[in-house]
Tab-separated table of C-alpha atoms in Angstrom:
chain	number	residue	atom	x	y	z
A	1	UNK	CA	139.919	53.882	90.157
A	2	UNK	CA	140.994	56.908	92.219
A	3	UNK	CA	141.201	59.300	89.264
A	4	UNK	CA	137.632	58.643	88.017
A	5	UNK	CA	136.409	59.109	91.593
A	6	UNK	CA	138.243	62.441	91.883
A	7	UNK	CA	136.786	63.554	88.543
A	8	UNK	CA	133.294	62.566	89.702
A	9	UNK	CA	133.719	64.531	92.930
A	10	UNK	CA	134.964	67.577	91.013
A	11	UNK	CA	132.001	67.389	88.652
A	12	UNK	CA	129.647	67.181	91.640
A	13	UNK	CA	131.304	70.206	93.292
A	14	UNK	CA	131.263	72.285	90.116
A	15	UNK	CA	127.655	71.369	89.355
A	16	UNK	CA	126.714	72.244	92.922
A	17	UNK	CA	128.487	75.589	92.682
A	18	UNK	CA	126.762	76.451	89.400
A	19	UNK	CA	123.327	75.408	90.673
A	20	UNK	CA	123.792	77.173	93.996
A	21	UNK	CA	124.888	80.408	92.344
A	22	UNK	CA	122.010	80.287	89.875
A	23	UNK	CA	119.425	79.935	92.641
A	24	UNK	CA	121.177	82.530	94.793
A	25	UNK	CA	121.185	85.097	91.994
A	26	UNK	CA	117.615	84.290	91.014
A	27	UNK	CA	116.297	84.738	94.546
A	28	UNK	CA	118.613	87.227	96.256
A	29	UNK	CA	120.339	89.335	93.626
A	30	UNK	CA	118.064	92.372	93.107
A	31	UNK	CA	119.554	92.940	89.654
A	32	UNK	CA	118.595	89.517	88.305
A	33	UNK	CA	115.346	88.974	86.416
A	34	UNK	CA	112.446	87.609	88.474
A	35	UNK	CA	110.283	86.745	85.448
A	36	UNK	CA	110.429	83.046	86.354
A	37	UNK	CA	108.897	83.835	89.734
A	38	UNK	CA	106.261	86.404	88.731
A	39	UNK	CA	103.881	86.391	85.772
A	40	UNK	CA	103.434	89.306	83.368
A	41	UNK	CA	99.951	90.158	84.610
A	42	UNK	CA	101.262	90.687	88.127
A	43	UNK	CA	104.086	92.866	86.778
A	44	UNK	CA	101.655	95.074	84.822
A	45	UNK	CA	99.359	95.581	87.816
A	46	UNK	CA	102.307	96.406	90.093
A	47	UNK	CA	103.775	98.789	87.519
A	48	UNK	CA	100.608	100.890	87.441
A	49	UNK	CA	100.359	100.782	91.230
A	50	UNK	CA	103.961	101.946	91.441
A	51	UNK	CA	103.260	104.992	89.272
A	52	UNK	CA	100.140	106.037	91.202
A	53	UNK	CA	101.467	105.357	94.682
A	54	UNK	CA	104.904	106.846	94.093
A	55	UNK	CA	103.212	110.106	93.085
A	56	UNK	CA	101.140	110.008	96.297
A	57	UNK	CA	104.281	109.481	98.386
A	58	UNK	CA	106.034	112.379	96.685
A	59	UNK	CA	103.107	114.629	97.589
A	60	UNK	CA	102.461	113.423	101.148
A	61	UNK	CA	105.626	111.945	102.653
A	62	UNK	CA	109.002	113.181	103.813
A	63	UNK	CA	111.983	111.071	102.768
A	64	UNK	CA	114.422	110.130	105.533
A	65	UNK	CA	117.663	108.149	105.611
A	66	UNK	CA	119.706	106.302	108.197
A	67	UNK	CA	123.048	104.567	107.723
A	68	UNK	CA	124.081	101.053	108.709
A	69	UNK	CA	127.650	99.894	108.046
A	70	UNK	CA	127.979	102.368	105.174
A	71	UNK	CA	124.656	101.249	103.659
A	72	UNK	CA	122.058	104.001	103.390
A	73	UNK	CA	118.526	102.922	104.242
A	74	UNK	CA	115.535	104.915	103.061
A	75	UNK	CA	112.021	105.447	104.424
A	76	UNK	CA	108.931	107.509	103.726
A	77	UNK	CA	107.711	109.321	106.829
A	78	UNK	CA	104.128	110.553	107.086
A	79	UNK	CA	103.109	112.552	110.167
A	80	UNK	CA	99.358	112.681	110.743
A	81	UNK	CA	97.846	116.128	111.197
A	82	UNK	CA	96.033	114.822	114.289
A	83	UNK	CA	99.375	114.660	116.148
A	84	UNK	CA	99.034	111.064	117.279
A	85	UNK	CA	101.583	109.279	119.466
A	86	UNK	CA	100.934	106.047	117.571
A	87	UNK	CA	103.277	105.073	114.735
A	88	UNK	CA	102.890	102.210	112.277
A	89	UNK	CA	106.003	100.882	110.554
A	90	UNK	CA	104.571	99.379	107.362
A	91	UNK	CA	106.917	96.922	105.658
A	92	UNK	CA	106.638	95.855	102.008
A	93	UNK	CA	107.273	92.470	100.434
A	94	UNK	CA	109.760	90.767	98.126
A	95	UNK	CA	110.973	92.917	95.165
A	96	UNK	CA	108.526	95.693	96.097
A	97	UNK	CA	109.309	99.014	97.759
A	98	UNK	CA	107.503	101.618	99.825
A	99	UNK	CA	104.965	102.381	97.104
A	100	UNK	CA	103.311	98.993	97.716
A	101	UNK	CA	102.313	100.032	101.250
A	102	UNK	CA	100.490	103.243	100.333
A	103	UNK	CA	96.983	101.778	100.545
A	104	UNK	CA	97.705	100.362	103.997
A	105	UNK	CA	99.271	103.681	104.979
A	106	UNK	CA	96.110	105.534	103.956
A	107	UNK	CA	94.078	103.202	106.157
A	108	UNK	CA	96.295	103.775	109.191
A	109	UNK	CA	96.283	107.516	108.534
A	110	UNK	CA	92.475	107.420	108.565
A	111	UNK	CA	92.724	106.031	112.114
A	112	UNK	CA	94.779	109.088	113.057
A	113	UNK	CA	98.122	107.242	113.219
A	114	UNK	CA	101.501	108.243	111.792
A	115	UNK	CA	103.233	105.952	109.296
A	116	UNK	CA	106.835	105.094	108.460
A	117	UNK	CA	107.353	103.066	105.271
A	118	UNK	CA	110.894	101.691	104.926
A	119	UNK	CA	112.405	100.515	101.690
A	120	UNK	CA	114.025	97.242	102.727
A	121	UNK	CA	117.693	96.845	101.874
A	122	UNK	CA	118.332	96.284	98.152
A	123	UNK	CA	114.816	97.586	97.441
A	124	UNK	CA	113.558	100.994	96.358
A	125	UNK	CA	115.922	103.785	97.402
A	126	UNK	CA	117.704	101.732	100.065
A	127	UNK	CA	121.182	100.491	99.323
A	128	UNK	CA	122.306	96.902	99.733
A	129	UNK	CA	123.876	94.261	97.548
A	130	UNK	CA	121.564	91.351	98.328
A	131	UNK	CA	117.961	90.750	99.436
A	132	UNK	CA	117.778	89.946	103.152
A	133	UNK	CA	114.504	87.930	103.155
A	134	UNK	CA	113.600	89.559	106.471
A	135	UNK	CA	116.611	88.231	108.369
A	136	UNK	CA	119.035	91.045	107.597
A	137	UNK	CA	116.076	93.434	107.513
A	138	UNK	CA	115.075	92.719	111.107
A	139	UNK	CA	118.243	94.487	112.268
A	140	UNK	CA	117.495	97.421	109.965
A	141	UNK	CA	113.988	97.605	111.422
A	142	UNK	CA	115.460	97.884	114.924
A	143	UNK	CA	117.337	100.957	113.717
A	144	UNK	CA	114.155	102.491	112.315
A	145	UNK	CA	112.462	101.857	115.665
A	146	UNK	CA	115.339	103.647	117.409
A	147	UNK	CA	115.062	106.491	114.886
A	148	UNK	CA	111.370	107.044	115.613
A	149	UNK	CA	111.871	106.993	119.377
A	150	UNK	CA	114.857	109.355	119.168
A	151	UNK	CA	112.902	111.722	116.907
A	152	UNK	CA	109.416	111.620	118.468
A	153	UNK	CA	110.012	110.512	122.057
A	154	UNK	CA	107.355	108.631	124.037
A	155	UNK	CA	105.458	106.924	121.234
A	156	UNK	CA	103.685	103.611	120.624
A	157	UNK	CA	104.804	101.545	117.646
A	158	UNK	CA	102.931	98.929	115.611
A	159	UNK	CA	104.897	96.678	113.250
A	160	UNK	CA	102.884	95.759	110.153
A	161	UNK	CA	104.178	93.780	107.186
A	162	UNK	CA	103.067	91.895	104.090
A	163	UNK	CA	104.800	88.767	102.683
A	164	UNK	CA	108.562	89.268	103.140
A	165	UNK	CA	107.624	92.346	105.150
A	166	UNK	CA	105.519	90.067	107.361
A	167	UNK	CA	108.544	87.815	107.814
A	168	UNK	CA	110.591	90.901	108.680
A	169	UNK	CA	108.243	92.048	111.453
A	170	UNK	CA	107.930	88.514	112.841
A	171	UNK	CA	111.702	88.093	112.892
A	172	UNK	CA	112.005	91.482	114.574
A	173	UNK	CA	109.522	90.432	117.277
A	174	UNK	CA	112.025	87.909	118.635
A	175	UNK	CA	114.669	90.543	119.276
A	176	UNK	CA	115.046	92.656	122.401
A	177	UNK	CA	112.586	95.472	121.775
A	178	UNK	CA	111.908	98.745	123.583
A	179	UNK	CA	108.577	98.912	125.399
A	180	UNK	CA	107.372	101.386	122.756
A	181	UNK	CA	106.806	98.476	120.357
A	182	UNK	CA	103.333	97.206	121.246
A	183	UNK	CA	102.360	94.607	118.620
A	184	UNK	CA	102.965	92.875	115.305
A	185	UNK	CA	100.453	92.472	112.479
A	186	UNK	CA	101.697	90.064	109.833
A	187	UNK	CA	99.975	89.297	106.539
A	188	UNK	CA	100.993	86.124	104.630
A	189	UNK	CA	104.481	85.689	106.044
A	190	UNK	CA	106.455	82.444	105.727
A	191	UNK	CA	107.640	80.102	108.475
A	192	UNK	CA	111.313	80.344	107.479
A	193	UNK	CA	113.404	81.264	104.462
A	194	UNK	CA	114.354	77.608	104.082
A	195	UNK	CA	110.702	76.498	104.054
A	196	UNK	CA	109.732	79.202	101.569
A	197	UNK	CA	112.544	78.449	99.145
A	198	UNK	CA	111.913	74.703	99.447
A	199	UNK	CA	108.283	75.341	98.519
A	200	UNK	CA	109.223	77.557	95.563
A	201	UNK	CA	111.816	75.065	94.361
A	202	UNK	CA	109.136	72.392	94.212
A	203	UNK	CA	106.345	74.699	92.982
A	204	UNK	CA	108.277	76.450	90.191
A	205	UNK	CA	111.065	74.033	89.246
A	206	UNK	CA	109.601	70.708	90.460
A	207	UNK	CA	112.901	69.991	92.204
A	208	UNK	CA	113.691	68.440	95.607
A	209	UNK	CA	115.580	70.425	98.222
A	210	UNK	CA	118.646	68.183	97.962
A	211	UNK	CA	121.116	69.064	96.640
A	212	UNK	CA	120.014	72.366	95.033
A	213	UNK	CA	118.774	74.234	98.127
A	214	UNK	CA	121.686	73.013	100.228
A	215	UNK	CA	124.085	74.371	97.612
A	216	UNK	CA	122.238	77.691	97.442
A	217	UNK	CA	122.343	77.929	101.237
A	218	UNK	CA	126.137	77.499	101.245
A	219	UNK	CA	126.519	80.190	98.582
A	220	UNK	CA	124.223	82.500	100.567
A	221	UNK	CA	126.307	82.051	103.724
A	222	UNK	CA	129.425	82.996	101.771
A	223	UNK	CA	128.038	85.879	99.701
A	224	UNK	CA	125.231	87.346	101.842
A	225	UNK	CA	126.253	86.233	105.322
A	226	UNK	CA	123.147	84.410	106.495
A	227	UNK	CA	121.592	80.946	106.562
A	228	UNK	CA	118.157	79.990	105.220
A	229	UNK	CA	117.462	77.773	108.236
A	230	UNK	CA	118.606	80.304	110.809
A	231	UNK	CA	116.331	82.898	109.180
A	232	UNK	CA	113.252	81.467	110.862
A	233	UNK	CA	110.081	83.320	111.779
A	234	UNK	CA	108.973	80.363	113.889
A	235	UNK	CA	112.096	80.514	116.061
A	236	UNK	CA	111.748	84.267	116.440
A	237	UNK	CA	108.062	84.426	117.342
A	238	UNK	CA	108.627	81.763	119.992
A	239	UNK	CA	110.653	84.448	121.787
A	240	UNK	CA	108.144	87.234	121.189
A	241	UNK	CA	106.535	88.892	124.195
A	242	UNK	CA	104.280	91.248	122.226
A	243	UNK	CA	100.890	90.340	120.686
A	244	UNK	CA	100.786	89.116	117.082
A	245	UNK	CA	97.898	89.095	114.614
A	246	UNK	CA	98.386	86.436	111.914
A	247	UNK	CA	96.574	86.968	108.590
A	248	UNK	CA	96.546	84.683	105.549
A	249	UNK	CA	94.477	83.961	102.449
A	250	UNK	CA	93.350	80.350	102.111
A	251	UNK	CA	94.251	80.258	98.395
A	252	UNK	CA	97.796	81.505	98.821
A	253	UNK	CA	100.121	79.377	96.692
A	254	UNK	CA	103.211	81.597	96.884
A	255	UNK	CA	103.448	81.423	100.682
A	256	UNK	CA	101.304	78.329	101.217
A	257	UNK	CA	98.306	78.601	103.518
A	258	UNK	CA	99.450	75.748	105.799
A	259	UNK	CA	102.236	78.009	107.086
A	260	UNK	CA	99.638	80.108	108.927
A	261	UNK	CA	98.833	77.432	111.501
A	262	UNK	CA	102.483	76.506	111.938
A	263	UNK	CA	103.236	80.109	112.807
A	264	UNK	CA	100.167	80.600	114.978
A	265	UNK	CA	100.793	77.407	116.942
A	266	UNK	CA	104.444	78.314	117.507
A	267	UNK	CA	103.652	81.689	119.083
A	268	UNK	CA	103.414	81.768	122.877
A	269	UNK	CA	102.568	85.480	123.087
A	270	UNK	CA	99.009	86.894	122.995
A	271	UNK	CA	97.804	86.073	119.492
A	272	UNK	CA	94.913	86.064	117.059
A	273	UNK	CA	94.510	84.880	113.486
A	274	UNK	CA	92.389	85.935	110.548
A	275	UNK	CA	91.732	83.712	107.519
A	276	UNK	CA	90.441	85.419	104.384
A	277	UNK	CA	88.646	82.965	102.117
A	278	UNK	CA	89.388	82.931	98.371
A	279	UNK	CA	92.391	85.232	98.810
A	280	UNK	CA	95.659	84.472	97.058
A	281	UNK	CA	99.057	85.819	98.063
A	282	UNK	CA	98.915	89.361	99.478
A	283	UNK	CA	95.299	89.665	98.321
A	284	UNK	CA	93.560	89.446	101.706
A	285	UNK	CA	92.979	93.177	102.168
A	286	UNK	CA	91.524	93.444	98.650
A	287	UNK	CA	89.238	90.397	98.790
A	288	UNK	CA	87.602	91.252	102.136
A	289	UNK	CA	88.377	94.923	102.664
A	290	UNK	CA	85.979	95.608	105.541
A	291	UNK	CA	86.573	92.310	107.347
A	292	UNK	CA	90.337	92.715	107.068
A	293	UNK	CA	90.570	96.239	108.411
A	294	UNK	CA	87.890	95.683	111.036
A	295	UNK	CA	90.003	92.835	112.451
A	296	UNK	CA	93.168	94.947	112.304
A	297	UNK	CA	91.532	97.916	114.047
A	298	UNK	CA	89.968	95.705	116.713
A	299	UNK	CA	93.328	94.042	117.408
A	300	UNK	CA	95.084	97.397	117.700
A	301	UNK	CA	92.502	98.763	120.138
A	302	UNK	CA	92.805	95.639	122.269
A	303	UNK	CA	96.565	95.819	122.693
A	304	UNK	CA	97.720	99.397	122.051
A	305	UNK	CA	97.328	100.426	125.735
């Protein structure tokens, strides 16, 4: 009776290890294929955008690096000719890199602002073994904030992010920030890494969170050094003292629309929200271009003081 029980336990442990590693590699290993997550049409559109926007960055931006625990982190730095004291740190999403933020950068440049576009760790030209989902990246963003202040002195900083970049800026907002950081603008960020992966597990694989996500979380703690549940935007924005603008498309299925109100309701800082109708994931600025950027500009003017 004992031996069959031991065998059953071993099978359960091995199966859990295999499942956990599969999900970990699928989600957080930048070298693994993400074809299950993204469709071919999206890949083709992003590929063309990458070509066009990378060329623009090469012509208009200076490349800068900082180092964190022997990991080199890369950013594109664009100084506006109008010599503004306002800087926007524009943060890209999952599996993207700085090229994805070029259109937003052009918009902020048209306002006369300067722009810093980091490649998040394990993305673009930044080093890193695993994807940080915003949690590891929040600490990197603090270093980029310090870099800008050390380089340009008395400046005002806006944190702007899309998708995982939105999660990054929200998670950063809960840290101890210098007074230079004036606000956060987040577009389609998730409530927590746990919530997002639970949604994707159900949406893509039609699987419950137990035991698969629990196993993946254990593997992530061991290999990447962080927990899905601890990596929570909701917990971080509850500590935020700076204003936050929450933006989401009401047809977002990748980061579900219901997360917007959960985030908005959790924030105790000055806050506003913008819902873009008929917009899917990260599509808000394309579906309602004027409405989107009018709301962003109005929010900045209200709180940049």
